[in-house]
């Protein structure tokens, strides 16, 4: 469930060509989004995505997410972003891009968060601040710490693995 204090958008074009939607969006702004969402349960049946109702290309010139706190969970491994601000320019969905795992191509993008948390089966990963764009990633106060003591860790793993703690004030 996600809530947002404000969502606004400006459309250049929204029309139906026959039974297919043709969409050209100038911008979408989402402010104060808060909430949690989870990945869909894994299914053994491979479902092919159906984009037959879209007249390609679908264009989004600018998408902005501001002052948001979200948690994404997949397989009991939550990823939390606090004070998330993100901007994506020139998103395009077309016949070629829909063949990929992510059905959009993007031009420039920027994402920053003042608190990033990710929990894996054995580790807690935290980053004090994260700044990412198409050219570079900067992480401040990076920490990767075990969730368990050494003796608990050894009892849980099927084969021998190293247990480690990683800390860095800055990673670029």
Tab-separated table of N, CA, C and O in Angstrom, residues 125-132 136-144 166-172:
chain	number	residue	atom	x	y	z
A	125	UNK	N	22.475	-4.296	5.606
A	125	UNK	CA	23.240	-3.312	4.865
A	125	UNK	C	22.594	-1.951	5.116
A	125	UNK	O	21.378	-1.816	4.995
A	126	UNK	N	23.400	-0.956	5.477
A	126	UNK	CA	22.869	0.394	5.675
A	126	UNK	C	23.800	1.399	5.011
A	126	UNK	O	25.009	1.211	4.952
A	127	UNK	N	23.187	2.462	4.507
A	127	UNK	CA	23.934	3.552	3.875
A	127	UNK	C	23.337	4.846	4.402
A	127	UNK	O	22.128	5.064	4.304
A	128	UNK	N	24.184	5.705	4.984
A	128	UNK	CA	23.721	6.973	5.540
A	128	UNK	C	23.120	7.874	4.485
A	128	UNK	O	22.069	8.470	4.686
A	129	UNK	N	23.755	7.968	3.330
A	129	UNK	CA	23.182	8.704	2.205
A	129	UNK	C	23.668	8.070	0.911
A	129	UNK	O	24.795	7.588	0.828
A	130	UNK	N	22.788	8.092	-0.064
A	130	UNK	CA	23.103	7.506	-1.365
A	130	UNK	C	22.712	8.512	-2.447
A	130	UNK	O	21.654	9.127	-2.380
A	131	UNK	N	23.604	8.699	-3.406
A	131	UNK	CA	23.355	9.558	-4.561
A	131	UNK	C	23.765	8.775	-5.806
A	131	UNK	O	24.920	8.370	-5.925
A	132	UNK	N	22.819	8.575	-6.727
A	132	UNK	CA	23.060	7.782	-7.930
A	132	UNK	C	22.559	8.561	-9.137
A	132	UNK	O	21.482	9.154	-9.098
A	136	UNK	N	27.429	7.904	-12.070
A	136	UNK	CA	28.180	7.751	-10.824
A	136	UNK	C	27.269	7.380	-9.660
A	136	UNK	O	26.082	7.708	-9.660
A	137	UNK	N	27.861	6.720	-8.680
A	137	UNK	CA	27.158	6.404	-7.444
A	137	UNK	C	28.062	6.809	-6.284
A	137	UNK	O	29.246	6.455	-6.255
A	138	UNK	N	27.505	7.565	-5.332
A	138	UNK	CA	28.230	7.978	-4.139
A	138	UNK	C	27.474	7.484	-2.915
A	138	UNK	O	26.280	7.771	-2.763
A	139	UNK	N	28.172	6.742	-2.064
A	139	UNK	CA	27.595	6.216	-0.841
A	139	UNK	C	28.364	6.786	0.337
A	139	UNK	O	29.594	6.769	0.348
A	140	UNK	N	27.660	7.265	1.333
A	140	UNK	CA	28.281	7.774	2.559
A	140	UNK	C	27.845	6.897	3.726
A	140	UNK	O	26.683	6.504	3.816
A	141	UNK	N	28.763	6.604	4.609
A	141	UNK	CA	28.522	5.794	5.796
A	141	UNK	C	27.925	4.435	5.422
A	141	UNK	O	26.829	4.074	5.808
A	142	UNK	N	28.691	3.674	4.655
A	142	UNK	CA	28.298	2.339	4.214
A	142	UNK	C	28.640	1.327	5.301
A	142	UNK	O	29.750	1.300	5.813
A	143	UNK	N	27.672	0.483	5.666
A	143	UNK	CA	27.879	-0.550	6.682
A	143	UNK	C	27.205	-1.838	6.238
A	143	UNK	O	26.032	-1.843	5.853
A	144	UNK	N	27.951	-2.930	6.317
A	144	UNK	CA	27.396	-4.256	6.068
A	144	UNK	C	27.779	-5.121	7.255
A	144	UNK	O	28.940	-5.482	7.426
A	166	UNK	N	31.754	-5.100	6.939
A	166	UNK	CA	32.387	-4.119	6.056
A	166	UNK	C	31.870	-2.735	6.444
A	166	UNK	O	30.667	-2.535	6.614
A	167	UNK	N	32.791	-1.789	6.586
A	167	UNK	CA	32.438	-0.399	6.883
A	167	UNK	C	33.284	0.520	6.037
A	167	UNK	O	34.476	0.277	5.850
A	168	UNK	N	32.673	1.582	5.507
A	168	UNK	CA	33.413	2.585	4.749
A	168	UNK	C	32.705	3.923	4.929
A	168	UNK	O	31.483	3.991	4.869
A	169	UNK	N	33.484	4.962	5.174
A	169	UNK	CA	32.903	6.292	5.314
A	169	UNK	C	32.361	6.813	3.991
A	169	UNK	O	31.372	7.535	3.950
A	170	UNK	N	33.024	6.422	2.886
A	170	UNK	CA	32.590	6.882	1.579
A	170	UNK	C	32.971	5.868	0.515
A	170	UNK	O	34.067	5.307	0.549
A	171	UNK	N	32.044	5.633	-0.421
A	171	UNK	CA	32.307	4.753	-1.566
A	171	UNK	C	31.800	5.489	-2.796
A	171	UNK	O	30.676	5.982	-2.819
A	172	UNK	N	32.659	5.585	-3.829
A	172	UNK	CA	32.243	6.228	-5.079
A	172	UNK	C	32.458	5.259	-6.209
A	172	UNK	O	33.457	4.585	-6.271
